[in-house]
Tab-separated table of C-alpha atoms in Angstrom:
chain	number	residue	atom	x	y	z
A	128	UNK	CA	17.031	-25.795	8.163
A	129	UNK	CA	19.720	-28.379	6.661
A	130	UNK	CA	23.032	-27.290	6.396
A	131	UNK	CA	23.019	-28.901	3.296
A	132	UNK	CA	20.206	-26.840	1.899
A	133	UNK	CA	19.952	-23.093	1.503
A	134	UNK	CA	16.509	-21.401	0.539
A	135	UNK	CA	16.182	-17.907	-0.735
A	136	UNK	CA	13.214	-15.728	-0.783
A	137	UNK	CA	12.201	-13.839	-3.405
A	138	UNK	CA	9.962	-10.940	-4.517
A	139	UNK	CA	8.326	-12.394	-7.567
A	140	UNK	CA	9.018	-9.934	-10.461
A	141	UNK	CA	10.716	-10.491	-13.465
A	142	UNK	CA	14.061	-8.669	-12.143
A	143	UNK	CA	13.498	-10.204	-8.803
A	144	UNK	CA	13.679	-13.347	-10.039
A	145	UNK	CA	16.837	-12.513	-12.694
A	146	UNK	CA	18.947	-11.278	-9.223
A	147	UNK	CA	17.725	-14.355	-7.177
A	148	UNK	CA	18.988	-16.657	-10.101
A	149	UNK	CA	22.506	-14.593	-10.330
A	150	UNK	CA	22.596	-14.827	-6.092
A	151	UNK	CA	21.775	-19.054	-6.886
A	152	UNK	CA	24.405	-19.425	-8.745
A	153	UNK	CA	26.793	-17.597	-6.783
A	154	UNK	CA	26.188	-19.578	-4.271
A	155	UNK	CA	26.495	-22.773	-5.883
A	156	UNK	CA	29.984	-21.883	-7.046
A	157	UNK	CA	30.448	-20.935	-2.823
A	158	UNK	CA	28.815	-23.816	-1.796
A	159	UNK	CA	29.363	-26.891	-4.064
A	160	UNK	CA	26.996	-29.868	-3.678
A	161	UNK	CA	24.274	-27.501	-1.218
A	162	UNK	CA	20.676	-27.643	-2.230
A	163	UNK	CA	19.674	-23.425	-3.106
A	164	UNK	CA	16.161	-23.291	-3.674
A	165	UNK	CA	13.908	-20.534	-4.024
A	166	UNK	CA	10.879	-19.330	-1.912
A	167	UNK	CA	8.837	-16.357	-4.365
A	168	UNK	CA	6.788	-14.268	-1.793
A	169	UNK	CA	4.191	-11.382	-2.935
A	170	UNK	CA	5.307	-7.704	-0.617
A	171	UNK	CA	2.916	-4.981	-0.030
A	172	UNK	CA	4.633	-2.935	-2.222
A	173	UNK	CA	3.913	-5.391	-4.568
A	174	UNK	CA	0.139	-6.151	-3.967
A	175	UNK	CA	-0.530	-1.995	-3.352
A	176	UNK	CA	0.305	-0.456	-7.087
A	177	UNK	CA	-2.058	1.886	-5.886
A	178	UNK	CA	0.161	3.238	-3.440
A	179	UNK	CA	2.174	6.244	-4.012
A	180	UNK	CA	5.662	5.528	-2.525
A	181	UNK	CA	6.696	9.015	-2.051
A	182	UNK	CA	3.484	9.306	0.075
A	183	UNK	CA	4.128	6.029	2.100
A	184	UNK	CA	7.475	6.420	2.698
A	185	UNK	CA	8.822	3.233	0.808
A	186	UNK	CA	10.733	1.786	3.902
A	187	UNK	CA	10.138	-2.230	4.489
A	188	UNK	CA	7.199	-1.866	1.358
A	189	UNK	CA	9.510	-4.277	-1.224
A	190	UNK	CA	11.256	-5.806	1.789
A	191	UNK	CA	9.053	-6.657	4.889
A	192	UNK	CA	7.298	-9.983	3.979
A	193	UNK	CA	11.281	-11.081	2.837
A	194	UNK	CA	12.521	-10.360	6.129
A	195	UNK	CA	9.392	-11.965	8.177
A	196	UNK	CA	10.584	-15.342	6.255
A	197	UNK	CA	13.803	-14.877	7.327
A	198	UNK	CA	12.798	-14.578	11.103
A	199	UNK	CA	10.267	-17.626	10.957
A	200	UNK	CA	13.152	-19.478	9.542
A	201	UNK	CA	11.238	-20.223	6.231
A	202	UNK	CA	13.757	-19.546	3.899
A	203	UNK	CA	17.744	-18.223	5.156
A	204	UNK	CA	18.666	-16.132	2.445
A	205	UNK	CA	16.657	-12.839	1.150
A	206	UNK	CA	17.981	-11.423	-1.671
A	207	UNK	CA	16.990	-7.623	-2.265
A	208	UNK	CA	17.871	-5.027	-4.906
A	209	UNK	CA	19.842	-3.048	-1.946
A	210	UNK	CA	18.231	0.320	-2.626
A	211	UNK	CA	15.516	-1.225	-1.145
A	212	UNK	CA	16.553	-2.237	1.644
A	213	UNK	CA	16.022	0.200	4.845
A	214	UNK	CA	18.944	1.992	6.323
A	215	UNK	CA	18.157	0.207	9.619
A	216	UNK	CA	17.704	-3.305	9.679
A	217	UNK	CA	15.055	-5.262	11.422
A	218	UNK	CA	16.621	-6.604	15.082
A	219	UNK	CA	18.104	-10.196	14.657
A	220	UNK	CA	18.495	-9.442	10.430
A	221	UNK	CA	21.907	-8.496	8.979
A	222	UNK	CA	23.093	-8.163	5.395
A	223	UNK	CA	25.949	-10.591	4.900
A	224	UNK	CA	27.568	-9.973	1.456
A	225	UNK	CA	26.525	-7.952	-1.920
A	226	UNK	CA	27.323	-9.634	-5.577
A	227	UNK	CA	29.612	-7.314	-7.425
A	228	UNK	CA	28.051	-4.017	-8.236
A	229	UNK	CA	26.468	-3.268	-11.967
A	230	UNK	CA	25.966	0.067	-13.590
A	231	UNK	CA	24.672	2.595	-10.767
A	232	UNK	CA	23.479	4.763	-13.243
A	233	UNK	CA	19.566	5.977	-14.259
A	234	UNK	CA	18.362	5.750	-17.724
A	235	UNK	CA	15.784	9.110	-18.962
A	236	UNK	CA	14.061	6.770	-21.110
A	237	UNK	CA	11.864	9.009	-23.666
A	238	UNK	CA	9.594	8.700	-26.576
A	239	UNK	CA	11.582	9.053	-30.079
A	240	UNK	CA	8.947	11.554	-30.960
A	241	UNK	CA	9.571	14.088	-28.054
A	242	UNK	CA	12.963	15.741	-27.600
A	243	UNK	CA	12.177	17.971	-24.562
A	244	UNK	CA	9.346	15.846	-21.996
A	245	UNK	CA	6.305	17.720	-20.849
A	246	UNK	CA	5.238	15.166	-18.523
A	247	UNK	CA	7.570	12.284	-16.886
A	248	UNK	CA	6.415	9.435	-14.766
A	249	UNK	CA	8.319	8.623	-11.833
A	250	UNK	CA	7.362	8.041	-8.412
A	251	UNK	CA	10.859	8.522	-7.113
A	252	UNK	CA	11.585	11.436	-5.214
A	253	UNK	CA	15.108	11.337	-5.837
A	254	UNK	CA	14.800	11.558	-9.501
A	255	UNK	CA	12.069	14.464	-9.828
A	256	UNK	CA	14.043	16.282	-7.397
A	257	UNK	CA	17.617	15.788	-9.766
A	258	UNK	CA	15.103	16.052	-13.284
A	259	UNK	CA	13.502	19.039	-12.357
A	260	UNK	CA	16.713	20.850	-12.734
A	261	UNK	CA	17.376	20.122	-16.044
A	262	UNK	CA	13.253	19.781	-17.000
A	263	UNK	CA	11.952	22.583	-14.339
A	264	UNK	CA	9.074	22.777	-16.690
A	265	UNK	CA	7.563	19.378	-16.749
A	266	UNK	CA	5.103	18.153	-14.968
A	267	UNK	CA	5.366	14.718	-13.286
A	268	UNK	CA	3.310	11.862	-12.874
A	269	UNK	CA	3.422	8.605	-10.551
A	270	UNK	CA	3.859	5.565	-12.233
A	271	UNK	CA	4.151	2.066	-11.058
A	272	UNK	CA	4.964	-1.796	-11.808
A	273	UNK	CA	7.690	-3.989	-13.119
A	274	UNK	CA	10.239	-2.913	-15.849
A	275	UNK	CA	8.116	-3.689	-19.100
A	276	UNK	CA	4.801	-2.398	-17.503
A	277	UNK	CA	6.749	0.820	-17.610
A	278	UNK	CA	8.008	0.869	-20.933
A	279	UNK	CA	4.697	0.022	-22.470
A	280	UNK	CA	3.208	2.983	-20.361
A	281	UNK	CA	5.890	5.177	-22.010
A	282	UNK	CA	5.645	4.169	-25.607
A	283	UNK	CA	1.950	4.078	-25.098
A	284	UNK	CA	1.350	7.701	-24.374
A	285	UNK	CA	1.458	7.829	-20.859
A	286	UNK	CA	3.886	9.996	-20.208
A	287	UNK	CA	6.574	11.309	-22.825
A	288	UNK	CA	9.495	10.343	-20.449
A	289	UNK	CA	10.306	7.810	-17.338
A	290	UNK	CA	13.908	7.080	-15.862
A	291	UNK	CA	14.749	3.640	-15.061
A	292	UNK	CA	17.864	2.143	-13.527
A	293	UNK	CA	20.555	0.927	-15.829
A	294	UNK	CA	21.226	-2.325	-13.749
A	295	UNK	CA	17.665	-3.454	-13.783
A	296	UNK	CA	17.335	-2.883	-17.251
A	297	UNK	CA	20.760	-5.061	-18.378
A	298	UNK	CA	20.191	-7.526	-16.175
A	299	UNK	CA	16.720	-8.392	-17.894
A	300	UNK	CA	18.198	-7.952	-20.949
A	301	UNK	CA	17.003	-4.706	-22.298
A	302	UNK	CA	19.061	-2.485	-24.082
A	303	UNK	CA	15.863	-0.712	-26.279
A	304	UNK	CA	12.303	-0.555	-27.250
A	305	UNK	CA	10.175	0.152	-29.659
A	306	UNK	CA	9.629	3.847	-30.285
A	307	UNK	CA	11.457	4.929	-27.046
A	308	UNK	CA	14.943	6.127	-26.916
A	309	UNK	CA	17.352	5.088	-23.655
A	310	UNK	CA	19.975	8.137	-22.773
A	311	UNK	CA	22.377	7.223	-19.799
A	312	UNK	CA	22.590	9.886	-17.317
A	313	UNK	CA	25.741	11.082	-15.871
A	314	UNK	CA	26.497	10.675	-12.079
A	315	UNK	CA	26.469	14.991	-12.085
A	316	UNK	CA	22.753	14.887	-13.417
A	317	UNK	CA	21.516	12.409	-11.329
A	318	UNK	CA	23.359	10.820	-8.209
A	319	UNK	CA	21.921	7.399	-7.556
A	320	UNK	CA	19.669	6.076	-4.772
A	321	UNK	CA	22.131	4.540	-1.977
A	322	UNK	CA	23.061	1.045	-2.981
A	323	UNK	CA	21.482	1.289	-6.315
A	324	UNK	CA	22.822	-1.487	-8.896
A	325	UNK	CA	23.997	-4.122	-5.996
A	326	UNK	CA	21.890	-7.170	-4.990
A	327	UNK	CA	22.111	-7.815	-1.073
A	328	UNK	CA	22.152	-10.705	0.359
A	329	UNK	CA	20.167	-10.903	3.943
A	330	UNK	CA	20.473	-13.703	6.278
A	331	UNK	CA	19.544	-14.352	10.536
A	332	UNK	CA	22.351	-12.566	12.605
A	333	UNK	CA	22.882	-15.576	14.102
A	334	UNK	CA	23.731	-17.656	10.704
A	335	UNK	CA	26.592	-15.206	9.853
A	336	UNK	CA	29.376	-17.569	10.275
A	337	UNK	CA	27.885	-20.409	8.071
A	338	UNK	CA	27.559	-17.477	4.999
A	339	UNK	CA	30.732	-15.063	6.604
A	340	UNK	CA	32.756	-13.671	3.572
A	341	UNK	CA	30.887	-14.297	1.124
A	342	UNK	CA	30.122	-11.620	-1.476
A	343	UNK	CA	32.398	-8.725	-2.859
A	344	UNK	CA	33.508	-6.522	-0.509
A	345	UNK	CA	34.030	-3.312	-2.168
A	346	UNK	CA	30.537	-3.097	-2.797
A	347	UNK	CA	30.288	-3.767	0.991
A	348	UNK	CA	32.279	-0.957	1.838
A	349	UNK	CA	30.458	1.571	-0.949
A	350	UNK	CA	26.741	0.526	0.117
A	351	UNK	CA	27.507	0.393	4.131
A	352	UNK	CA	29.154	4.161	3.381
A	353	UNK	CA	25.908	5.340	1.238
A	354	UNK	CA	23.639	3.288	3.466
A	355	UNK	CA	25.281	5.349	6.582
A	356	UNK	CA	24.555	8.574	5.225
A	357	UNK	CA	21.026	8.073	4.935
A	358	UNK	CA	20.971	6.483	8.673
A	359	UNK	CA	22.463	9.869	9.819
A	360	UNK	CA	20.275	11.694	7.597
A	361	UNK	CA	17.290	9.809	9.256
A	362	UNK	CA	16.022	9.367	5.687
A	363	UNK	CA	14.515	6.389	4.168
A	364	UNK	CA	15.716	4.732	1.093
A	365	UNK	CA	12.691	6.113	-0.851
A	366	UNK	CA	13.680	9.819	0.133
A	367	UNK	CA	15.186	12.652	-1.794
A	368	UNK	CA	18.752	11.681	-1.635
A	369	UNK	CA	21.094	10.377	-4.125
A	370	UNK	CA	24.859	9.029	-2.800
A	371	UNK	CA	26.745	6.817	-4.319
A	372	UNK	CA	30.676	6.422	-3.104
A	373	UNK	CA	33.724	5.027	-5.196
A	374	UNK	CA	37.386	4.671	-4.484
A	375	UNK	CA	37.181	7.400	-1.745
A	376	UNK	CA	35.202	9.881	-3.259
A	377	UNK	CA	31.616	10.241	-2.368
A	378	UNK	CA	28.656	11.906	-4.816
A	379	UNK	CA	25.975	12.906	-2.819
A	380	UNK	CA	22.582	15.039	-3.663
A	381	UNK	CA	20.506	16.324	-1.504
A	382	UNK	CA	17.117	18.263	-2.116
A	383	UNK	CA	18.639	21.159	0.115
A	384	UNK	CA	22.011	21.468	-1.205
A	385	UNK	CA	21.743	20.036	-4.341
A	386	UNK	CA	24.384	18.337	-5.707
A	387	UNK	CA	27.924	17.745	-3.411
A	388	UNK	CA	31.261	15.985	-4.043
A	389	UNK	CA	33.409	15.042	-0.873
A	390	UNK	CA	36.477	12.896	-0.136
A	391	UNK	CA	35.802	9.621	2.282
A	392	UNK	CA	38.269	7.515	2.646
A	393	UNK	CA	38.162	3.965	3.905
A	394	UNK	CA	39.568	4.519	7.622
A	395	UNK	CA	37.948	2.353	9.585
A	396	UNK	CA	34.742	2.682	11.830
A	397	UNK	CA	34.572	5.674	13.867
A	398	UNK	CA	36.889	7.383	11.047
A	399	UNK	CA	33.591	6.533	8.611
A	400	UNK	CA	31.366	7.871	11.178
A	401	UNK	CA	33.060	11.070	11.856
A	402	UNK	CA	33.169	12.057	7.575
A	403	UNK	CA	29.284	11.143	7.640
A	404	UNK	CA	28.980	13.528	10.456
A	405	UNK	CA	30.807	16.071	8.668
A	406	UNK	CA	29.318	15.809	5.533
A	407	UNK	CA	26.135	16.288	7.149
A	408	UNK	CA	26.868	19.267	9.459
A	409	UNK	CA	27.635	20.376	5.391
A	410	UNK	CA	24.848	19.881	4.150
A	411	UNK	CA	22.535	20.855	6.858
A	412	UNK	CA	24.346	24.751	6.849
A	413	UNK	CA	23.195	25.230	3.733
């Protein structure tokens, strides 16, 4: 592809398309006078809403079809909500940069007329896992499609409760609706999905020095750290861990152990690798 031209591809859901437009004009403001256009591309995840993710596994689901453009050279950019993306990347794929991190906390959105839920939707086997401690009584439900599919499950009698991620629901511009109430849940009731509220940007291996240093990099360094853990853990991003790591401390839950705080400091490489390995030689005694 041109030089002069960069194409990004796309899932094609209303917050898909809200990130792709914040990555577009990030990289306008990086790369003044290039072309950024945007390929939208249907996933499986997508196309199978019948599909229970906890059942599937998750991995590639929201990602795969993204990725294949990459390789075919279709588009040179895929831009992912970066809990999505797999711990291991596909060979000749690498994530060059990450647009400055958002709120990496999850919403218990409820209806106003319940106070304690009897039955929550969620899919997510992070977040029954982490509700079930403070709900142990509830019974859950799956529940699937975009943002305001949800919602309207929820305040039409679905379910009494759901839990949505904070960053998806500011950056489409949702801060209520009607007859539900949105309470923010702290990082001790319910430790994100690794790399939950960045946007990744994915490109060939081989393009990295036309797009290197692009992006923030102390999101980098926080999703590469939660991202590693999971690697270790040989877990996908769809499993039953939460980890989320900030100015050297590092939140992690994990359906064994339940909830853990450590201290990782930025020290390099092997430093990184050896507090992973530590952590989970932790949380494996347990």
């Amino acid at each position: 592809m041109s030089e002069e031209s960069i194409v990004l591809a796309t899932r094609g859901s209303p917050l898909a398309l809200v990130q792709c437009e914040l990555v577009r004009v990030f990289l306008g403001e990086c790369f003044p006078g290039t072309d950024v256009s945007v390929l939208k591309l249907t996933t499986t995840g997508d196309q199978r809403k019948d599909w229970s993710l906890e059942e599937q596994g998750g991995d590639g689901l929201f990602t795969k079809e993204l990725e294949v453009a990459l390789l075919e050279g279709k588009a040179d950019i895929a831009v992912h909500s970066a809990k999505d993306l797999p711990a291991v990347l596909e060979s000749g794929l690498d994530v060059v940069g990450y647009l400055p991190r958002d709120s990496v906390h999850d919403i218990l959105v409820r209806s106003h007329s319940v106070r304690k839920p009897k039955i929550i939707a969620s899919g997510s086997p992070r977040r029954r896992a982490q509700a079930r401690i403070r709900f142990p009584d509830a019974e859950w439900v799956d529940i699937r499609g975009n943002v305001s599919t949800r919602l309207e499950k929820i305040s039409g009698g679905f379910a009494d409760a759901t839990i949505l991620a904070a960053a998806g629901l500011k950056r489409l511009g949702i801060d209520s609706w009607p007859g539900l109430s949105f309470n923010p849940l702290d990082l001790e009731e319910m430790v994100p999905a690794a790399g939950q509220g960045a946007i990744a940007m994915e490109i060939r291996s081989n393009d990295r020095t036309r797009f290197e240093n692009i992006g923030d990099s102390e999101t980098g360094l926080a999703v590469r750290i939660e991202k590693l853990l999971l690697k270790k853990l040989g877990v996908g991003c769809h499993s039953a861990v939460g980890a989320h790591w900030i100015d050297g401390e590092f939140l992690v839950y994990h359906e064994k152990s339940g909830f853990k705080r450590y201290e990782v400091k930025d020290e390099g490489k092997e430093e990184l690798e050896k507090a992973i390995d530590r952590i989970i030689g932790d949380l494996e005694t347990v």
